[in-house]
Coordinates of C-alpha atoms and ligand atoms in Angstrom, one line a residue:
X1429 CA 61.4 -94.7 160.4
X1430 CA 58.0 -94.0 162.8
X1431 CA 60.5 -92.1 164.8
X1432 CA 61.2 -89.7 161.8
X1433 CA 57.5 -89.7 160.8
X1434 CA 56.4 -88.4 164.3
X1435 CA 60.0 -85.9 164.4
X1436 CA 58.5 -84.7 161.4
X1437 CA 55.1 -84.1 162.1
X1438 CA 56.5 -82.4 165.6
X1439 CA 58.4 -79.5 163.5
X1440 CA 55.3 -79.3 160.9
X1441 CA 53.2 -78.6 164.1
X1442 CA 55.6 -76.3 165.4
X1443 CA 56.0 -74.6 162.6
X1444 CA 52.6 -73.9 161.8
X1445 CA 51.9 -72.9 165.3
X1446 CA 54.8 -70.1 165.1
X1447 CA 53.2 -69.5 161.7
X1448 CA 50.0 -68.4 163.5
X1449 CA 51.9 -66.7 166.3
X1450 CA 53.5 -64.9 163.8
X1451 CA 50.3 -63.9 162.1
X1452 CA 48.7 -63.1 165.6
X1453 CA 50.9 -60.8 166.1
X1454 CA 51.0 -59.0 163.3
X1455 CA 47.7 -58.3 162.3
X1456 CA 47.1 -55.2 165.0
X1457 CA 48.8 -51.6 165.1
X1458 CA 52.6 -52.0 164.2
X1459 CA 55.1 -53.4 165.2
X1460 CA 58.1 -53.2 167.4
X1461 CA 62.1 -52.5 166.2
X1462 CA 63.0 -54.7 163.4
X1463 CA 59.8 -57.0 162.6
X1464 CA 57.1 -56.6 160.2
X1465 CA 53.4 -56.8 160.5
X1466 CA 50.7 -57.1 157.7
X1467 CA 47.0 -57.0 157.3
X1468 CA 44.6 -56.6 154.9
X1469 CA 41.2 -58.0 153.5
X1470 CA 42.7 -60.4 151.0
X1471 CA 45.3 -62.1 150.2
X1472 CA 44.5 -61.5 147.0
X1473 CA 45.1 -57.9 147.2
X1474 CA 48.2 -56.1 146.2
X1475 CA 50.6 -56.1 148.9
X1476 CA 52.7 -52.1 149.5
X1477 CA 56.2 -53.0 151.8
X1478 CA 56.6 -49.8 153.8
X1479 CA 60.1 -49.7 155.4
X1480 CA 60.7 -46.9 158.4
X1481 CA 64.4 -46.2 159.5
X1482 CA 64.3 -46.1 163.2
X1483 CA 61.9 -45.8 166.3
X1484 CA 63.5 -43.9 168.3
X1485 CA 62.7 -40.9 167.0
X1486 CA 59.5 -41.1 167.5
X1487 CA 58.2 -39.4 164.4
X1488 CA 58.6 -42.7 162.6
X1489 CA 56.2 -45.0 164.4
X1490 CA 53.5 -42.3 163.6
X1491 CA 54.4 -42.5 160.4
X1492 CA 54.2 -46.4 159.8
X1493 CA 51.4 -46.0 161.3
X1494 CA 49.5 -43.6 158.8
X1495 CA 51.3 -45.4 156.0
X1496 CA 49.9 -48.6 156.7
X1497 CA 46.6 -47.2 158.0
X1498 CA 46.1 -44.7 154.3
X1499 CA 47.3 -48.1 152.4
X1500 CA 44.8 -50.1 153.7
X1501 CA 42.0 -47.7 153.4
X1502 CA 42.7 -47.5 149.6
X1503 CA 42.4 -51.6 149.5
X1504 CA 45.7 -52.5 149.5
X1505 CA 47.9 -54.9 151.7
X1506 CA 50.5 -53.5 153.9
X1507 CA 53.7 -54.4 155.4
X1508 CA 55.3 -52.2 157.9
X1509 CA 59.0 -53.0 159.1
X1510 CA 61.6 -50.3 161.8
X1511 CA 65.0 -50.7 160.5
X1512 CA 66.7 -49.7 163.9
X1513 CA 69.1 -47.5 162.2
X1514 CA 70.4 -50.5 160.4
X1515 CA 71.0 -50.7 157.3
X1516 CA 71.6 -54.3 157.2
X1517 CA 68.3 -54.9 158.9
X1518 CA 66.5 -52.5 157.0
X1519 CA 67.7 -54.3 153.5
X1520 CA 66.4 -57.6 154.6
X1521 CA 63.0 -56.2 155.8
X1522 CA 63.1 -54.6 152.0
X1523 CA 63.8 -57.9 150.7
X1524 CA 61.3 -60.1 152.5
X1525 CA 59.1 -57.4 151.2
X1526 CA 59.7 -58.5 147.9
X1527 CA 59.9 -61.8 148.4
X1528 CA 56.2 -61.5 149.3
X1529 CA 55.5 -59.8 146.0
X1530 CA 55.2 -56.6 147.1
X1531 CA 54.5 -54.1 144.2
X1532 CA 55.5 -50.9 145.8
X1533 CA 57.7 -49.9 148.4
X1534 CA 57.8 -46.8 150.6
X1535 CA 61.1 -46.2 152.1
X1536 CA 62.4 -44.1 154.8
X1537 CA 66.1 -45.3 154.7
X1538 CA 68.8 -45.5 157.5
X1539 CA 71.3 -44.2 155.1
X1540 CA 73.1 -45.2 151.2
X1541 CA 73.4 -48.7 151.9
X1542 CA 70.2 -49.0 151.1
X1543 CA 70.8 -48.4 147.3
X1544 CA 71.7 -52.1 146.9
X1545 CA 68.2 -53.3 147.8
X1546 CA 66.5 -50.7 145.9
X1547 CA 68.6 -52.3 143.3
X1548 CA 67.0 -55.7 144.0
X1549 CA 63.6 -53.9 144.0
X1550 CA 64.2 -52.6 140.5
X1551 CA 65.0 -56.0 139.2
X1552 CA 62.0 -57.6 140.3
X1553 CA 59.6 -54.1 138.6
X1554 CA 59.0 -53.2 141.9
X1555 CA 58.0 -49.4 142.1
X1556 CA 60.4 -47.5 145.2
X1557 CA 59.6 -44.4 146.5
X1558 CA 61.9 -42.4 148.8
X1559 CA 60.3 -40.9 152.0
X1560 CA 61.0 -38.2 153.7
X1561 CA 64.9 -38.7 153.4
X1562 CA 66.4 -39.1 149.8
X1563 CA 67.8 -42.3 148.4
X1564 CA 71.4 -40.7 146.9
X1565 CA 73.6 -42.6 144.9
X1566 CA 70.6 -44.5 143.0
X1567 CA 69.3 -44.1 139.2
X1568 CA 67.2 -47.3 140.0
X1569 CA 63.9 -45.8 141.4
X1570 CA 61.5 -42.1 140.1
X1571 CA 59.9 -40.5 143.1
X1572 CA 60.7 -39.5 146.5
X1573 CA 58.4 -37.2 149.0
X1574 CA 59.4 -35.2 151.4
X1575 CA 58.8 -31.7 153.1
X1576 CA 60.6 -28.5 151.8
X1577 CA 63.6 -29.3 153.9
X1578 CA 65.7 -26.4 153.1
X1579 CA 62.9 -24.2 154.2
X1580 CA 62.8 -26.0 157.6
X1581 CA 66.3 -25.0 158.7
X1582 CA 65.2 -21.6 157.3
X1583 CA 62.0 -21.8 160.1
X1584 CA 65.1 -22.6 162.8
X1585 CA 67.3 -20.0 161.6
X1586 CA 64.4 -17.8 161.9
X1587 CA 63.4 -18.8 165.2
X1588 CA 66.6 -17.7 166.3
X1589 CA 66.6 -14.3 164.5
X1590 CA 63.6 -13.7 166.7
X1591 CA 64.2 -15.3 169.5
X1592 CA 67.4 -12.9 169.9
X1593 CA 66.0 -10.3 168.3
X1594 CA 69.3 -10.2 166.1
X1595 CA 68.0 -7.4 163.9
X1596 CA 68.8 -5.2 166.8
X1597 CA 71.8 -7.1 167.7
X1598 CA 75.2 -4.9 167.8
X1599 CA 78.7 -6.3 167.4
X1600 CA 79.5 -4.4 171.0
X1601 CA 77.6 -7.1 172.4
X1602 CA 77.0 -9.7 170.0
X1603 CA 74.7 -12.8 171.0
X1604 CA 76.1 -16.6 170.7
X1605 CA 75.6 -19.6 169.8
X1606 CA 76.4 -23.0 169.2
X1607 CA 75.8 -25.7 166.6
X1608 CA 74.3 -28.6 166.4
X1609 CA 73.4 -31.0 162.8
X1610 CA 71.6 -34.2 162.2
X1611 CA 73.5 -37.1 161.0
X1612 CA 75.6 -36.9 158.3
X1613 CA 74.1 -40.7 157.0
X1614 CA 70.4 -38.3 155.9
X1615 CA 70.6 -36.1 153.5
X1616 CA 67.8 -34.1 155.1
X1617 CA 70.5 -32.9 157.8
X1618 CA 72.3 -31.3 155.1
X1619 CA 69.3 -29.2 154.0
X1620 CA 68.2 -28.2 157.3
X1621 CA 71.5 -27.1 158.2
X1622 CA 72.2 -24.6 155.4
X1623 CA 68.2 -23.5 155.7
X1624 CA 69.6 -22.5 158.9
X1625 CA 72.6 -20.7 157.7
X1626 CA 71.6 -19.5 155.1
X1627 CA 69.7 -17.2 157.8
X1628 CA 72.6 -16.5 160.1
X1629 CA 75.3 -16.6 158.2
X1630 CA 74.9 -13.2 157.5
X1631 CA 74.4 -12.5 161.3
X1632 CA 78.0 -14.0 161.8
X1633 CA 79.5 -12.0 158.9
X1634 CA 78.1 -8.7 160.3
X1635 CA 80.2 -9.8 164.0
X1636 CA 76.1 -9.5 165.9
X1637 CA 76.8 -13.3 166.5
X1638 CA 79.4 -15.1 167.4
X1639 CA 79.9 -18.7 167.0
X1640 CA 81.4 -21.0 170.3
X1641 CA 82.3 -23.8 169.2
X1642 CA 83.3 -25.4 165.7
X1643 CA 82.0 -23.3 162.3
X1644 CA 80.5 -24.8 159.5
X1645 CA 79.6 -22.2 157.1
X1646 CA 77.6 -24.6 155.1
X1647 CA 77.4 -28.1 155.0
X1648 CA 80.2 -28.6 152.6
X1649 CA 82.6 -27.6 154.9
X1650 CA 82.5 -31.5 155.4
X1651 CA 85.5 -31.8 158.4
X1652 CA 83.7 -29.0 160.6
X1653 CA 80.3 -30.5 159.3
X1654 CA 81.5 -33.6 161.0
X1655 CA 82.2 -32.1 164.2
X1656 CA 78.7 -30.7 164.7
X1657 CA 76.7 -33.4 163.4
X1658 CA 74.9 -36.2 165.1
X1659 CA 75.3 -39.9 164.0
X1660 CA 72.2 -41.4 163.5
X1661 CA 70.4 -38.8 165.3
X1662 CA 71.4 -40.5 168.5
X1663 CA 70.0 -38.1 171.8
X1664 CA 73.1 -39.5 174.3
X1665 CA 75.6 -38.3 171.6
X1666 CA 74.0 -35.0 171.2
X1667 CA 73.4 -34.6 174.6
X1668 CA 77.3 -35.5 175.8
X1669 CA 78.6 -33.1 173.0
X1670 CA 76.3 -30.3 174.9
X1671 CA 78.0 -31.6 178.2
X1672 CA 81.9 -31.7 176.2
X1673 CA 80.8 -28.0 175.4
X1674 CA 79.3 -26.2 178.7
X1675 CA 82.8 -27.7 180.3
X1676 CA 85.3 -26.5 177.1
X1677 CA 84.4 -23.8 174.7
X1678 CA 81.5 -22.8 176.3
X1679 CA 83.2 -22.5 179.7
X1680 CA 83.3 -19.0 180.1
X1681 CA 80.5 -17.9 177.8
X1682 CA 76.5 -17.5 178.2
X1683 CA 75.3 -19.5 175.5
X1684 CA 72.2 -17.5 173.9
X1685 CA 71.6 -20.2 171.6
X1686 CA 71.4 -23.6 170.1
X1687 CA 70.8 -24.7 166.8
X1688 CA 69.5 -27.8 167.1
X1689 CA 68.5 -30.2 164.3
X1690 CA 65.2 -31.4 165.5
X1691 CA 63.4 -32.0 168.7
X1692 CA 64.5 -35.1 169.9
X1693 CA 68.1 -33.5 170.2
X1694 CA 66.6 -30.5 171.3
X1695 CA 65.3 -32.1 174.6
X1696 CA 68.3 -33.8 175.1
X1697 CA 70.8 -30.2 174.8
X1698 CA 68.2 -28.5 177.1
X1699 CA 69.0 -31.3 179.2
X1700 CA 72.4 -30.9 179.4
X1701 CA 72.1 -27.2 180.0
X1702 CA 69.8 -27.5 183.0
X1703 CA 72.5 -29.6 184.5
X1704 CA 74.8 -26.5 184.1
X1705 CA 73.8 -23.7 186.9
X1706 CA 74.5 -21.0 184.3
X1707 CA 70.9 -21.9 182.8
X1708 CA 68.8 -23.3 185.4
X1709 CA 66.6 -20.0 185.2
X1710 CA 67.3 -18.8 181.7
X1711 CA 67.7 -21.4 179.2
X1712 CA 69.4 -20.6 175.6
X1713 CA 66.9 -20.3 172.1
X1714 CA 66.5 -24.0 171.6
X1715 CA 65.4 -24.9 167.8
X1716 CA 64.2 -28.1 167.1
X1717 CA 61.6 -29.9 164.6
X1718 CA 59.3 -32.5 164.2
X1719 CA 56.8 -30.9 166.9
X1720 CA 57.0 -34.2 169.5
X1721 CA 54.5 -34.0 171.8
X1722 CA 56.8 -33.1 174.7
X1723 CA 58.5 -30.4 172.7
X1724 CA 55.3 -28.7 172.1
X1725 CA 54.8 -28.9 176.0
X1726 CA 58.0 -27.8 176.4
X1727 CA 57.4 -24.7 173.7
X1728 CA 54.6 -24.0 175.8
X1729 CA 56.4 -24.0 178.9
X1730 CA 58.9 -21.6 178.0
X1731 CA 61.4 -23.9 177.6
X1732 CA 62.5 -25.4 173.6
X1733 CA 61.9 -22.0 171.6
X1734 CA 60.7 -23.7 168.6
X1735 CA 59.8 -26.2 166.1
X1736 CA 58.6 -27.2 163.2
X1737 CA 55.6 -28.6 161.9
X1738 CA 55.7 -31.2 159.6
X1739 CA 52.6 -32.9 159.5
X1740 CA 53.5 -36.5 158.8
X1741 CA 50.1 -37.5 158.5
X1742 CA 49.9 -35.7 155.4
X1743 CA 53.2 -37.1 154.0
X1744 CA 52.0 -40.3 154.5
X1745 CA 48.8 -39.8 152.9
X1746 CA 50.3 -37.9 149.6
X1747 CA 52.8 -41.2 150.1
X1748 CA 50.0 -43.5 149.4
X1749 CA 48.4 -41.7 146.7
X1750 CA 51.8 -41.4 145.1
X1751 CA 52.0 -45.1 144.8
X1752 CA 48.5 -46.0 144.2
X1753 CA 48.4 -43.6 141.4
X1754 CA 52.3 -45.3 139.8
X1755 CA 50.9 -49.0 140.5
X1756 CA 47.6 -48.5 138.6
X1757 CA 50.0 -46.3 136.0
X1758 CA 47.7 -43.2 136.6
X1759 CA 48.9 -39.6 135.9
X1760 CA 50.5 -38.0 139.7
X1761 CA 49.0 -35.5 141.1
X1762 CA 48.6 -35.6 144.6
X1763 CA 46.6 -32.8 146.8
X1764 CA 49.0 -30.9 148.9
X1765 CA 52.1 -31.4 147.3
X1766 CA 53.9 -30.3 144.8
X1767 CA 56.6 -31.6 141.9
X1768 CA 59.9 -29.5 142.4
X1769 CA 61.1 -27.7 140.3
X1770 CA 63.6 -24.6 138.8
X1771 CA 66.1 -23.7 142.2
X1772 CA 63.8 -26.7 144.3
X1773 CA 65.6 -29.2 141.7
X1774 CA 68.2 -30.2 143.2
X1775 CA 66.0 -31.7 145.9
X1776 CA 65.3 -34.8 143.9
X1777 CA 69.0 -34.8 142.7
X1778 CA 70.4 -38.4 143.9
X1779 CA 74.1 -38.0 142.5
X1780 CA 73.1 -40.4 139.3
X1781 CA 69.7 -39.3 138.4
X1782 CA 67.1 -36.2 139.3
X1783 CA 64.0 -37.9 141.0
X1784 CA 60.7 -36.4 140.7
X1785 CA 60.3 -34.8 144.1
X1786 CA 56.9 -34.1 145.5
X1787 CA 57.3 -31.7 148.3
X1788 CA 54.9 -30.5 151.4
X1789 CA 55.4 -27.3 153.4
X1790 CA 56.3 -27.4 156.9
X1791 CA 54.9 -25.0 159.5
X1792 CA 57.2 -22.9 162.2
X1793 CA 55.9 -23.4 165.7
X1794 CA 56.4 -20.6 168.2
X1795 CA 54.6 -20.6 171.7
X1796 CA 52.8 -18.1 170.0
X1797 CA 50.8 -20.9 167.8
X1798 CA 51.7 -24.2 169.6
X1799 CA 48.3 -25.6 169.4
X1800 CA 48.4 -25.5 165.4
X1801 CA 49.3 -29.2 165.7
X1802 CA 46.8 -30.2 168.3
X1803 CA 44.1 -28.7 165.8
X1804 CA 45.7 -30.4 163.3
X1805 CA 44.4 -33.3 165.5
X1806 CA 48.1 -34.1 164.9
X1807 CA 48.4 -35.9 169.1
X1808 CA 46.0 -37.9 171.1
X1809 CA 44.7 -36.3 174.1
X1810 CA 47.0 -39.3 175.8
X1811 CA 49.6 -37.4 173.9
X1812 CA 49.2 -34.2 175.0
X1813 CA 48.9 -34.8 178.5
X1814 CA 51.5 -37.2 179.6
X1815 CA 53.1 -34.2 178.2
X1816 CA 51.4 -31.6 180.1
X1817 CA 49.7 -29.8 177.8
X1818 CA 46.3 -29.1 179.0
Ligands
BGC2778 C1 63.6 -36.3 159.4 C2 63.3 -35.7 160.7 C3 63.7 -36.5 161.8 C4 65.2 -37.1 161.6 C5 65.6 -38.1 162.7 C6 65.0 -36.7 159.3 O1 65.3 -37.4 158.1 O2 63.2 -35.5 158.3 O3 61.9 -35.4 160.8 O4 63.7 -35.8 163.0 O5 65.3 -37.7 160.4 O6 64.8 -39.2 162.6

C-alpha cells in the first residue's frame, strides 16, 4: 500500500513538474512545428485558438506571431499551434483549442480535412474564421479573410508582361515560359493561378508566348492543373520539377520565364536554373509572392523579378478585430478591408455556403519599389541583412 502511495505521489510530482515545463515554455514568442503556446493576463480572460498550417513557409510564423501579439493587446488569451502541413495534427491542435474553451478560432488550414473539426467548433458555439486560405466544403462557420487573391496572380501575370515586354512581343520570335502553381490542397493556388492567366492567356492565343511544358489554360483544366502544381507548397518538389524540366522540355529552349506561385518556390526554380549553364548570367522573369526577406534581396539583386506584397501584419490585425468584434456580437467593420461583393463573390463561396469575405489588397513588388516593405517596417533589420539588403 505505502509503495502505491509514494508511486503515486512520484507521477503527481512528475506531472506537475511537466505541467510547469510545459507552461515555461510556452509563455514566450511562439512556438515550434506542431505545439501550442499561450499567454495572457488572466486566466479569466477569453481564450482565441489561432491554428497556422505550416512553418516552412515562412510567412506563417510571422503571422502567429502578429495574431497572438494583436490578440493579446485587445485583452484576450491566445493559443498559437503550426500544423506541419498536417491535417491530422492541425485538427487536434483545433480541438485541444476547444477543449480549453476557446471562444474563437482563427484558422489557416493545411487543406479540407479540416472541415470536420470546424464541425466540432460549431457544436461547442465556437466562432471559426478562415484565414488567408478558404475553408471549402463547410456551411458550419461565417467569415474568412484574406487578400484579393485573384488580383495577386494578376500582379505575377503582370510582372511578366513587363518583364518581357510582351506588348512588343511578335509571334516571329515569341518569348517562353513555363508554369508553375501552388498546391492543389489551398484554394488560394487556384486563384493566383488564373489571376495570372487571366493576363497571359491572351499572350498565348496571340502565338507572342509560347508555353514549354504542360498548359493549363485555367485551373479547371484539373489533369494539366495537376501537373504544374506543387503539393503542399513543398520547395524540393518545385525545385526537382525545374530540374525534370531544364533536362526534358526545356532541353533545347531559353526559358524567358517562370511563373511561379510564390517566393518560396521562386528561390527554389532560380535554384535549379543556376545549376543549368544556360542561365548562370541571365536568369528567366521569376514571379513569386509573399515578399520573404531573401526574395526581396534577391529582387534587388537582379535576380527573382517580382513579388507581391501582402502585408500579413495587417491580415492579422483585421483578423483580430474580426473576432473581437463577432465575440462581443458587435457590427464588422474592420479598417482596411473590405466585405466582397458582386464579381468578388465567389471568393467567400465554400461549395455549401457563401462566407462573408473580408478582403485586403496586395501590393506588386518590382526592384523598382522593393523597399515598400521595409517602410512598411514589414522585416527586422536582422531580417534584411542576413539577407543582404543594406
Ligand atoms: C498563401 C501564400 C503562401 C502559400 C504557401 C497560400 O495559401 O496565401 O501566402 O505562400 O499559401 O504557404
Amino acid at each position: 500500500m505505502k509503495k502505491i502511495v509514494l508511486q503515486f505521489l512520484v507521477m503527481m510530482a512528475i506531472g506537475s513538474f511537466a505541467f510547469v515545463g510545459c507552461q515555461k515554455s510556452g509563455s514566450g514568442g511562439t512556438s515550434s512545428t506542431g505545439t501550442s503556446t499561450s499567454s495572457g493576463d488572466s486566466s479569466s480572460s477569453t481564450l482565441i485558438g489561432i491554428a497556422m498550417p505550416e512553418t516552412h513557409v515562412q510567412r506563417w510564423q510571422k503571422d502567429g506571431a502578429a495574431l497572438k501579439s494583436y490578440a493579446e493587446s485587445r485583452g484576450y488569451r491566445a493559443e498559437v499551434a503550426y500544423g506541419d502541413a498536417d491535417q491530422a495534427v492541425q485538427n487536434r491542435q483545433i480541438g485541444n483549442f476547444l477543449t480549453n474553451g476557446a471562444k474563437a478560432i482563427i484558422i489557416g488550414s493545411v487543406n479540407e480535412g479540416v472541415i470536420s473539426a470546424v464541425a466540432d467548433a460549431a457544436q461547442d458555439k465556437v466562432q471559426v474564421i478562415a484565414y488567408d486560405r478558404i475553408i471549402s466544403g463547410s456551411a458550419d462557420y461565417d467569415y474568412y479573410i484574406t487578400f484579393n487573391n485573384f488580383k495577386v496572380g494578376q500582379f505575377q501575370g503582370q510582372g511578366i508582361e513587363q518583364g518581357l515586354n510582351l506588348k512588343a512581343a511578335t509571334a516571329d520570335a515569341p518569348k517562353t515560359i513555363t508554369l508553375f502553381a501552388g498546391s492543389p490542397t489551398d484554394g488560394n493556388a487556384f486563384f493566383f493561378y488564373d489571376g495570372a492567366m487571366s493576363v497571359l492567356n491572351p499572350y498565348i492565343e496571340q502565338g507572342v508566348l509560347k508555353v514549354v511544358g504542360p498548359y493549363p489554360q485555367t485551373s479547371k483544366d484539373s489533369a494539366n492543373f495537376q501537373r504544374i502544381a506543387t503539393e503542399n507548397w513543398q520547395a524540393p518538389i518545385a525545385k526537382t520539377r525545374m530540374e525534370n524540366l531544364l533536362n526534358n522540355d526545356a532541353k533545347d529552349v531559353v526559358l524567358d520565364a517562370v511563373l511561379a506561385p510564390n517566393d518560396t518556390l521562386a528561390r527554389a526554380i532560380i535554384e535549379a536554373c543556376l545549376a543549368d549553364a544556360k542561365y548562370t548570367s541571365k536568369l528567366p522573369v521569376v514571379t513569386g509572392q509573399d515578399a520573404e526577406a531573401a526574395s526581396t534581396a534577391s529582387i534587388k539583386n537582379g535576380q527573382q523579378y517580382m513579388t507581391v506584397f501582402k502585408d500579413t501584419t495587417k491580415l492579422a490585425e483585421a483578423a483580430v478585430i474580426l473576432a473581437d468584434q463577432i465575440v462581443k456580437l458587435q457590427a464588422i467593420n474592420i479598417p482596411g478591408a473590405t466585405l466582397a461583393s458582386e464579381d468578388l463573390l465567389s471568393i467567400g463561396d465554400t461549395g455549401k455556403k457563401v462566407v462573408k469575405a473580408y478582403l485586403l489588397e496586395p501590393i506588386l513588388i518590382t526592384k523598382d519599389n522593393w523597399k515598400v516593405p521595409v517602410d512598411a517596417n514589414f522585416y527586422t533589420t536582422e531580417e534584411i541583412t542576413t539577407n543582404g539588403l543594406k
